[in-house]
């Protein structure tokens, strides 16, 4: 029904859509005059069949219908509409006053009953109550849509669990878990379903009993922990998971903040901080930490390991002759040669200006001498561009239970000094005679 802008603005309820169904012409025209003064958007039908068609086409907010009509009764029409929309407001007008009518009306969730002849005041009161409920529902829907939009704009994974079931989640959560494509699988709504996403890692929270992961998560009293979840493409994500109760409900809100890139960057910076910037070998301080850990392991499991301390022969003289830039290239080349020769489990560090030190796990002194000799030989045979021949001296010391770190390092130093005193470019294993 077309309305002018002025008529639209004058309406009491300009945003409410109404469907009025009445087969009796005089009653219909009389009530339409009343409705037109209050609503800008009205559709009317003369029976239930036409009324159902108009509902499906325009989806009105309020239905005012007579009960007794040709082709399809008002109650039958309302029953069909209720199958599509449980929240639409319904006012029925009827001349019936028997119990059977009221029982059927209640079964179809009729909101208000107005007996004929219609008392206009009672009808307007019913309309006002229905409109209030419609406006409330629309405001709630508006707030819900706003909340949904805000949630879906979040990069964080957000979900809500109530009584062990997932009841709400955002788009980011769907992207990782695929919940959007599992809606036909009821098991995916159980909180236990989420346990399958946790990846076991000693540095992250991982439930011992997946069926009670929520209880384990909150058992430390902090309701916050780092977790690792598997992603949709088989890749893992690192998150900080936080949980909190939603006041006045049995619901728990979970928020997962992605820290994958942050942790990766942190590890890279930490790794770089442990490396000598020139030679890409470990720093002296990091080597001491590794040495202390290896000593504890060796004591506990009675396992051998050895140290190899090496020094570039006459490096200061070489540096003065060829310059510091060329000297740096020598250091880099020596470090590269050693790193290519040793095992992945062996540790190389820059110990001083021209000194390097190696920790060789699971290796006795004699075998460490063999390794040191092979390194010495490779360096001696290598042709350094514009420099020629470079040699190194080596000192080897084997760890034994009861030795302190200072004692072990001193033994390696004594062995290296012996190699220098014996003409350099050789390997010496520390013995008590030293």
mmCIF file of C-alpha atoms in Angstrom, residues 108-415:
data_model
loop_
_atom_site.group_PDB
_atom_site.id
_atom_site.type_symbol
_atom_site.label_atom_id
_atom_site.label_comp_id
_atom_site.label_asym_id
_atom_site.label_seq_id
_atom_site.Cartn_x
_atom_site.Cartn_y
_atom_site.Cartn_z
ATOM 1 C CA UNK A 108 -0.266 -21.886 17.920
ATOM 2 C CA UNK A 109 1.346 -19.314 20.249
ATOM 3 C CA UNK A 110 -1.208 -16.554 19.613
ATOM 4 C CA UNK A 111 -0.061 -13.457 21.520
ATOM 5 C CA UNK A 112 -3.395 -11.647 22.040
ATOM 6 C CA UNK A 113 -7.140 -12.471 21.730
ATOM 7 C CA UNK A 114 -9.733 -9.814 20.860
ATOM 8 C CA UNK A 115 -13.378 -10.876 20.906
ATOM 9 C CA UNK A 116 -15.871 -9.448 18.423
ATOM 10 C CA UNK A 117 -17.437 -6.966 18.369
ATOM 11 C CA UNK A 118 -13.977 -5.425 18.715
ATOM 12 C CA UNK A 119 -13.306 -3.140 21.636
ATOM 13 C CA UNK A 120 -10.999 -0.566 20.023
ATOM 14 C CA UNK A 121 -9.237 0.294 23.282
ATOM 15 C CA UNK A 122 -8.437 -3.372 23.939
ATOM 16 C CA UNK A 123 -7.192 -3.779 20.372
ATOM 17 C CA UNK A 124 -4.944 -0.701 20.613
ATOM 18 C CA UNK A 125 -3.522 -1.964 23.905
ATOM 19 C CA UNK A 126 -2.768 -5.336 22.314
ATOM 20 C CA UNK A 127 -1.159 -3.600 19.331
ATOM 21 C CA UNK A 128 0.950 -1.428 21.643
ATOM 22 C CA UNK A 129 2.180 -4.493 23.564
ATOM 23 C CA UNK A 130 2.956 -6.357 20.352
ATOM 24 C CA UNK A 131 4.779 -3.363 18.871
ATOM 25 C CA UNK A 132 6.832 -3.003 22.046
ATOM 26 C CA UNK A 133 7.838 -6.681 21.794
ATOM 27 C CA UNK A 134 8.648 -6.292 18.092
ATOM 28 C CA UNK A 135 10.817 -3.226 18.764
ATOM 29 C CA UNK A 136 12.548 -5.050 21.606
ATOM 30 C CA UNK A 137 13.248 -8.044 19.361
ATOM 31 C CA UNK A 138 14.552 -5.745 16.628
ATOM 32 C CA UNK A 139 16.820 -3.935 19.084
ATOM 33 C CA UNK A 140 18.110 -7.256 20.379
ATOM 34 C CA UNK A 141 18.686 -8.428 16.819
ATOM 35 C CA UNK A 142 20.446 -5.156 16.044
ATOM 36 C CA UNK A 143 22.680 -5.572 19.087
ATOM 37 C CA UNK A 144 23.276 -9.204 18.175
ATOM 38 C CA UNK A 145 24.263 -8.246 14.629
ATOM 39 C CA UNK A 146 26.533 -5.516 15.965
ATOM 40 C CA UNK A 147 28.151 -7.973 18.365
ATOM 41 C CA UNK A 148 28.476 -10.531 15.588
ATOM 42 C CA UNK A 149 30.096 -7.958 13.292
ATOM 43 C CA UNK A 150 32.530 -6.910 16.026
ATOM 44 C CA UNK A 151 33.371 -10.544 16.777
ATOM 45 C CA UNK A 152 33.945 -11.378 13.127
ATOM 46 C CA UNK A 153 36.217 -8.357 12.731
ATOM 47 C CA UNK A 154 38.442 -9.778 15.459
ATOM 48 C CA UNK A 155 41.572 -11.690 14.473
ATOM 49 C CA UNK A 156 41.393 -13.464 17.825
ATOM 50 C CA UNK A 157 39.606 -16.801 18.005
ATOM 51 C CA UNK A 158 36.520 -16.306 20.178
ATOM 52 C CA UNK A 159 34.066 -18.968 21.287
ATOM 53 C CA UNK A 160 31.549 -19.576 24.075
ATOM 54 C CA UNK A 161 30.868 -22.874 25.857
ATOM 55 C CA UNK A 162 27.747 -23.553 27.912
ATOM 56 C CA UNK A 163 27.218 -26.824 29.784
ATOM 57 C CA UNK A 164 29.886 -28.536 27.719
ATOM 58 C CA UNK A 165 28.582 -27.336 24.344
ATOM 59 C CA UNK A 166 29.764 -24.709 21.887
ATOM 60 C CA UNK A 167 27.032 -22.094 21.570
ATOM 61 C CA UNK A 168 28.782 -19.188 19.847
ATOM 62 C CA UNK A 169 31.965 -18.530 17.897
ATOM 63 C CA UNK A 170 33.400 -16.005 15.457
ATOM 64 C CA UNK A 171 34.666 -16.221 11.894
ATOM 65 C CA UNK A 172 38.323 -16.507 12.920
ATOM 66 C CA UNK A 173 37.415 -19.574 14.987
ATOM 67 C CA UNK A 174 35.607 -21.054 11.967
ATOM 68 C CA UNK A 175 38.632 -20.439 9.741
ATOM 69 C CA UNK A 176 40.868 -22.516 12.024
ATOM 70 C CA UNK A 177 38.494 -25.251 13.186
ATOM 71 C CA UNK A 178 36.166 -25.542 10.193
ATOM 72 C CA UNK A 179 33.122 -25.327 12.498
ATOM 73 C CA UNK A 180 31.146 -23.652 9.742
ATOM 74 C CA UNK A 181 31.189 -26.831 7.641
ATOM 75 C CA UNK A 182 30.439 -29.179 10.546
ATOM 76 C CA UNK A 183 27.027 -27.809 11.515
ATOM 77 C CA UNK A 184 25.297 -31.053 10.565
ATOM 78 C CA UNK A 185 27.497 -33.031 12.927
ATOM 79 C CA UNK A 186 26.208 -32.683 16.519
ATOM 80 C CA UNK A 187 29.469 -33.992 18.010
ATOM 81 C CA UNK A 188 31.247 -30.890 16.738
ATOM 82 C CA UNK A 189 29.238 -28.804 19.180
ATOM 83 C CA UNK A 190 30.684 -30.699 22.154
ATOM 84 C CA UNK A 191 33.605 -29.067 23.952
ATOM 85 C CA UNK A 192 35.532 -32.369 23.663
ATOM 86 C CA UNK A 193 35.676 -31.713 19.913
ATOM 87 C CA UNK A 194 38.063 -28.831 20.577
ATOM 88 C CA UNK A 195 40.478 -31.108 22.448
ATOM 89 C CA UNK A 196 41.446 -32.633 19.095
ATOM 90 C CA UNK A 197 43.007 -29.317 18.059
ATOM 91 C CA UNK A 198 45.556 -29.201 20.892
ATOM 92 C CA UNK A 199 49.088 -30.112 19.795
ATOM 93 C CA UNK A 200 51.304 -31.771 22.381
ATOM 94 C CA UNK A 201 54.334 -29.667 23.265
ATOM 95 C CA UNK A 202 56.142 -29.468 26.619
ATOM 96 C CA UNK A 203 56.198 -25.664 26.433
ATOM 97 C CA UNK A 204 52.421 -25.334 25.942
ATOM 98 C CA UNK A 205 49.261 -26.419 27.740
ATOM 99 C CA UNK A 206 48.146 -29.883 26.637
ATOM 100 C CA UNK A 207 45.320 -31.759 28.406
ATOM 101 C CA UNK A 208 46.097 -35.117 29.991
ATOM 102 C CA UNK A 209 42.409 -36.026 29.734
ATOM 103 C CA UNK A 210 40.870 -34.529 26.599
ATOM 104 C CA UNK A 211 37.392 -35.093 27.965
ATOM 105 C CA UNK A 212 38.026 -32.640 30.797
ATOM 106 C CA UNK A 213 40.372 -30.154 29.137
ATOM 107 C CA UNK A 214 38.360 -27.177 30.441
ATOM 108 C CA UNK A 215 38.778 -28.285 34.046
ATOM 109 C CA UNK A 216 42.520 -28.853 33.541
ATOM 110 C CA UNK A 217 42.894 -25.480 31.866
ATOM 111 C CA UNK A 218 41.273 -23.615 34.768
ATOM 112 C CA UNK A 219 42.877 -25.735 37.509
ATOM 113 C CA UNK A 220 45.869 -23.398 37.896
ATOM 114 C CA UNK A 221 43.507 -20.568 38.862
ATOM 115 C CA UNK A 222 44.868 -18.225 36.188
ATOM 116 C CA UNK A 223 42.487 -19.197 33.363
ATOM 117 C CA UNK A 224 45.267 -18.326 30.953
ATOM 118 C CA UNK A 225 47.971 -20.369 29.225
ATOM 119 C CA UNK A 226 49.901 -20.697 26.009
ATOM 120 C CA UNK A 227 48.447 -23.370 23.718
ATOM 121 C CA UNK A 228 49.398 -24.819 20.372
ATOM 122 C CA UNK A 229 46.578 -25.682 17.956
ATOM 123 C CA UNK A 230 46.771 -27.410 14.599
ATOM 124 C CA UNK A 231 45.511 -25.319 11.717
ATOM 125 C CA UNK A 232 43.334 -26.232 8.698
ATOM 126 C CA UNK A 233 46.323 -26.842 6.400
ATOM 127 C CA UNK A 234 48.291 -28.980 8.835
ATOM 128 C CA UNK A 235 50.295 -26.026 10.139
ATOM 129 C CA UNK A 236 50.408 -25.221 13.855
ATOM 130 C CA UNK A 237 49.421 -21.951 15.520
ATOM 131 C CA UNK A 238 50.560 -20.677 18.893
ATOM 132 C CA UNK A 239 48.024 -18.832 21.024
ATOM 133 C CA UNK A 240 47.546 -17.279 24.412
ATOM 134 C CA UNK A 241 44.215 -18.724 25.576
ATOM 135 C CA UNK A 242 42.185 -16.801 28.136
ATOM 136 C CA UNK A 243 38.882 -17.831 29.685
ATOM 137 C CA UNK A 244 36.300 -16.039 31.811
ATOM 138 C CA UNK A 245 32.769 -16.623 33.059
ATOM 139 C CA UNK A 246 30.020 -14.488 31.499
ATOM 140 C CA UNK A 247 28.112 -12.905 34.433
ATOM 141 C CA UNK A 248 24.565 -14.112 34.994
ATOM 142 C CA UNK A 249 24.974 -17.188 32.771
ATOM 143 C CA UNK A 250 26.474 -20.672 32.774
ATOM 144 C CA UNK A 251 28.623 -19.653 29.827
ATOM 145 C CA UNK A 252 32.406 -19.402 29.600
ATOM 146 C CA UNK A 253 34.062 -17.080 27.090
ATOM 147 C CA UNK A 254 37.360 -18.169 25.510
ATOM 148 C CA UNK A 255 39.670 -15.838 23.595
ATOM 149 C CA UNK A 256 42.733 -17.118 21.721
ATOM 150 C CA UNK A 257 45.294 -14.505 20.669
ATOM 151 C CA UNK A 258 47.651 -15.589 17.894
ATOM 152 C CA UNK A 259 51.295 -15.274 18.987
ATOM 153 C CA UNK A 260 52.769 -17.502 16.256
ATOM 154 C CA UNK A 261 54.660 -14.716 14.470
ATOM 155 C CA UNK A 262 55.666 -13.047 17.733
ATOM 156 C CA UNK A 263 57.149 -16.270 19.109
ATOM 157 C CA UNK A 264 58.889 -17.007 15.813
ATOM 158 C CA UNK A 265 60.445 -13.542 15.804
ATOM 159 C CA UNK A 266 61.392 -13.914 19.457
ATOM 160 C CA UNK A 267 63.081 -17.269 18.803
ATOM 161 C CA UNK A 268 64.952 -15.813 15.853
ATOM 162 C CA UNK A 269 66.144 -12.836 17.901
ATOM 163 C CA UNK A 270 67.094 -15.119 20.770
ATOM 164 C CA UNK A 271 68.987 -17.360 18.385
ATOM 165 C CA UNK A 272 70.809 -14.403 16.839
ATOM 166 C CA UNK A 273 71.675 -13.074 20.300
ATOM 167 C CA UNK A 274 73.387 -16.394 21.041
ATOM 168 C CA UNK A 275 75.491 -16.288 17.874
ATOM 169 C CA UNK A 276 78.706 -14.470 17.171
ATOM 170 C CA UNK A 277 77.729 -11.930 14.473
ATOM 171 C CA UNK A 278 80.924 -12.464 12.466
ATOM 172 C CA UNK A 279 81.379 -16.238 12.403
ATOM 173 C CA UNK A 280 77.795 -17.447 13.090
ATOM 174 C CA UNK A 281 79.129 -19.748 15.799
ATOM 175 C CA UNK A 282 77.829 -19.572 19.375
ATOM 176 C CA UNK A 283 79.009 -16.843 21.723
ATOM 177 C CA UNK A 284 81.281 -17.548 24.675
ATOM 178 C CA UNK A 285 78.442 -16.922 27.161
ATOM 179 C CA UNK A 286 76.035 -19.279 25.362
ATOM 180 C CA UNK A 287 78.719 -21.943 25.180
ATOM 181 C CA UNK A 288 79.195 -21.775 28.934
ATOM 182 C CA UNK A 289 75.455 -22.369 29.409
ATOM 183 C CA UNK A 290 75.537 -25.371 27.071
ATOM 184 C CA UNK A 291 78.662 -26.705 28.775
ATOM 185 C CA UNK A 292 77.027 -26.515 32.220
ATOM 186 C CA UNK A 293 73.994 -28.420 30.912
ATOM 187 C CA UNK A 294 76.160 -31.080 29.258
ATOM 188 C CA UNK A 295 78.154 -31.546 32.463
ATOM 189 C CA UNK A 296 74.948 -32.187 34.428
ATOM 190 C CA UNK A 297 73.772 -34.671 31.808
ATOM 191 C CA UNK A 298 77.130 -36.425 31.781
ATOM 192 C CA UNK A 299 77.166 -36.712 35.584
ATOM 193 C CA UNK A 300 73.606 -38.069 35.661
ATOM 194 C CA UNK A 301 73.973 -40.668 32.906
ATOM 195 C CA UNK A 302 77.728 -41.301 33.200
ATOM 196 C CA UNK A 303 78.351 -40.294 29.591
ATOM 197 C CA UNK A 304 81.623 -38.993 28.170
ATOM 198 C CA UNK A 305 82.228 -35.763 26.292
ATOM 199 C CA UNK A 306 85.265 -33.748 25.275
ATOM 200 C CA UNK A 307 86.312 -30.170 24.583
ATOM 201 C CA UNK A 308 88.497 -29.022 21.700
ATOM 202 C CA UNK A 309 90.062 -25.577 22.066
ATOM 203 C CA UNK A 310 91.640 -24.256 18.850
ATOM 204 C CA UNK A 311 93.646 -21.136 18.032
ATOM 205 C CA UNK A 312 94.608 -19.665 14.634
ATOM 206 C CA UNK A 313 98.396 -19.602 14.526
ATOM 207 C CA UNK A 314 100.102 -16.195 14.314
ATOM 208 C CA UNK A 315 96.745 -14.500 13.739
ATOM 209 C CA UNK A 316 97.807 -11.111 15.134
ATOM 210 C CA UNK A 317 100.793 -10.981 12.779
ATOM 211 C CA UNK A 318 98.532 -12.114 9.912
ATOM 212 C CA UNK A 319 95.995 -9.432 10.797
ATOM 213 C CA UNK A 320 98.651 -6.710 10.814
ATOM 214 C CA UNK A 321 99.944 -7.827 7.406
ATOM 215 C CA UNK A 322 96.695 -8.299 5.499
ATOM 216 C CA UNK A 323 94.365 -5.956 7.391
ATOM 217 C CA UNK A 324 91.370 -6.523 9.641
ATOM 218 C CA UNK A 325 88.899 -7.062 6.800
ATOM 219 C CA UNK A 326 90.938 -9.930 5.367
ATOM 220 C CA UNK A 327 91.507 -11.189 8.906
ATOM 221 C CA UNK A 328 87.756 -11.322 9.453
ATOM 222 C CA UNK A 329 87.439 -13.429 6.286
ATOM 223 C CA UNK A 330 89.935 -15.887 7.722
ATOM 224 C CA UNK A 331 87.859 -16.192 10.915
ATOM 225 C CA UNK A 332 84.687 -16.723 8.868
ATOM 226 C CA UNK A 333 86.339 -19.346 6.650
ATOM 227 C CA UNK A 334 87.797 -21.283 9.585
ATOM 228 C CA UNK A 335 84.417 -21.271 11.330
ATOM 229 C CA UNK A 336 82.714 -22.508 8.139
ATOM 230 C CA UNK A 337 85.245 -25.323 7.667
ATOM 231 C CA UNK A 338 84.732 -26.514 11.243
ATOM 232 C CA UNK A 339 80.921 -26.342 11.082
ATOM 233 C CA UNK A 340 80.915 -28.391 7.877
ATOM 234 C CA UNK A 341 83.144 -31.049 9.430
ATOM 235 C CA UNK A 342 81.436 -31.599 12.800
ATOM 236 C CA UNK A 343 78.181 -33.406 13.607
ATOM 237 C CA UNK A 344 74.862 -31.666 14.141
ATOM 238 C CA UNK A 345 75.032 -32.427 17.866
ATOM 239 C CA UNK A 346 78.504 -30.892 18.230
ATOM 240 C CA UNK A 347 78.728 -27.303 19.452
ATOM 241 C CA UNK A 348 81.090 -24.665 18.050
ATOM 242 C CA UNK A 349 81.636 -21.278 19.707
ATOM 243 C CA UNK A 350 83.960 -18.355 19.246
ATOM 244 C CA UNK A 351 85.959 -18.366 22.465
ATOM 245 C CA UNK A 352 88.104 -15.287 21.940
ATOM 246 C CA UNK A 353 89.540 -13.092 19.185
ATOM 247 C CA UNK A 354 91.091 -15.932 17.172
ATOM 248 C CA UNK A 355 90.090 -18.857 19.395
ATOM 249 C CA UNK A 356 87.245 -21.333 18.864
ATOM 250 C CA UNK A 357 85.999 -24.059 21.182
ATOM 251 C CA UNK A 358 84.058 -27.233 20.446
ATOM 252 C CA UNK A 359 81.939 -29.411 22.719
ATOM 253 C CA UNK A 360 81.812 -32.989 21.396
ATOM 254 C CA UNK A 361 79.102 -35.045 23.174
ATOM 255 C CA UNK A 362 79.383 -38.822 23.658
ATOM 256 C CA UNK A 363 83.076 -38.702 22.721
ATOM 257 C CA UNK A 364 86.175 -39.718 24.705
ATOM 258 C CA UNK A 365 89.394 -37.755 24.473
ATOM 259 C CA UNK A 366 91.184 -40.020 21.980
ATOM 260 C CA UNK A 367 88.263 -39.836 19.524
ATOM 261 C CA UNK A 368 88.106 -36.064 19.965
ATOM 262 C CA UNK A 369 91.802 -35.961 19.019
ATOM 263 C CA UNK A 370 90.975 -37.784 15.766
ATOM 264 C CA UNK A 371 88.290 -35.161 14.995
ATOM 265 C CA UNK A 372 90.629 -32.282 15.871
ATOM 266 C CA UNK A 373 93.352 -33.750 13.677
ATOM 267 C CA UNK A 374 90.988 -33.973 10.682
ATOM 268 C CA UNK A 375 89.958 -30.317 11.184
ATOM 269 C CA UNK A 376 93.613 -29.287 11.495
ATOM 270 C CA UNK A 377 94.462 -31.094 8.267
ATOM 271 C CA UNK A 378 91.575 -29.561 6.295
ATOM 272 C CA UNK A 379 92.498 -26.018 7.388
ATOM 273 C CA UNK A 380 96.179 -26.592 6.599
ATOM 274 C CA UNK A 381 95.364 -27.819 3.085
ATOM 275 C CA UNK A 382 92.829 -25.072 2.366
ATOM 276 C CA UNK A 383 94.063 -22.247 0.139
ATOM 277 C CA UNK A 384 92.968 -18.897 1.560
ATOM 278 C CA UNK A 385 92.560 -16.405 -1.273
ATOM 279 C CA UNK A 386 95.341 -13.740 -1.333
ATOM 280 C CA UNK A 387 96.675 -15.153 1.943
ATOM 281 C CA UNK A 388 97.848 -18.664 1.246
ATOM 282 C CA UNK A 389 98.396 -21.075 4.085
ATOM 283 C CA UNK A 390 96.747 -20.785 7.521
ATOM 284 C CA UNK A 391 97.203 -23.268 10.352
ATOM 285 C CA UNK A 392 95.636 -23.861 13.775
ATOM 286 C CA UNK A 393 96.737 -25.358 17.070
ATOM 287 C CA UNK A 394 94.444 -27.594 19.149
ATOM 288 C CA UNK A 395 94.044 -28.613 22.784
ATOM 289 C CA UNK A 396 91.731 -31.485 23.799
ATOM 290 C CA UNK A 397 90.346 -32.250 27.264
ATOM 291 C CA UNK A 398 87.996 -35.030 28.330
ATOM 292 C CA UNK A 399 85.378 -34.524 31.015
ATOM 293 C CA UNK A 400 85.368 -36.860 34.000
ATOM 294 C CA UNK A 401 82.839 -36.945 36.863
ATOM 295 C CA UNK A 402 83.861 -34.600 39.644
ATOM 296 C CA UNK A 403 85.609 -32.066 37.432
ATOM 297 C CA UNK A 404 84.443 -28.486 37.648
ATOM 298 C CA UNK A 405 83.849 -26.314 34.615
ATOM 299 C CA UNK A 406 86.894 -24.211 35.444
ATOM 300 C CA UNK A 407 89.083 -27.296 35.741
ATOM 301 C CA UNK A 408 87.926 -28.712 32.425
ATOM 302 C CA UNK A 409 88.473 -25.421 30.582
ATOM 303 C CA UNK A 410 91.868 -25.019 32.214
ATOM 304 C CA UNK A 411 92.869 -28.505 30.994
ATOM 305 C CA UNK A 412 91.889 -27.615 27.421
ATOM 306 C CA UNK A 413 93.886 -24.377 27.728
ATOM 307 C CA UNK A 414 96.938 -26.271 29.032
ATOM 308 C CA UNK A 415 96.710 -28.726 26.131
#
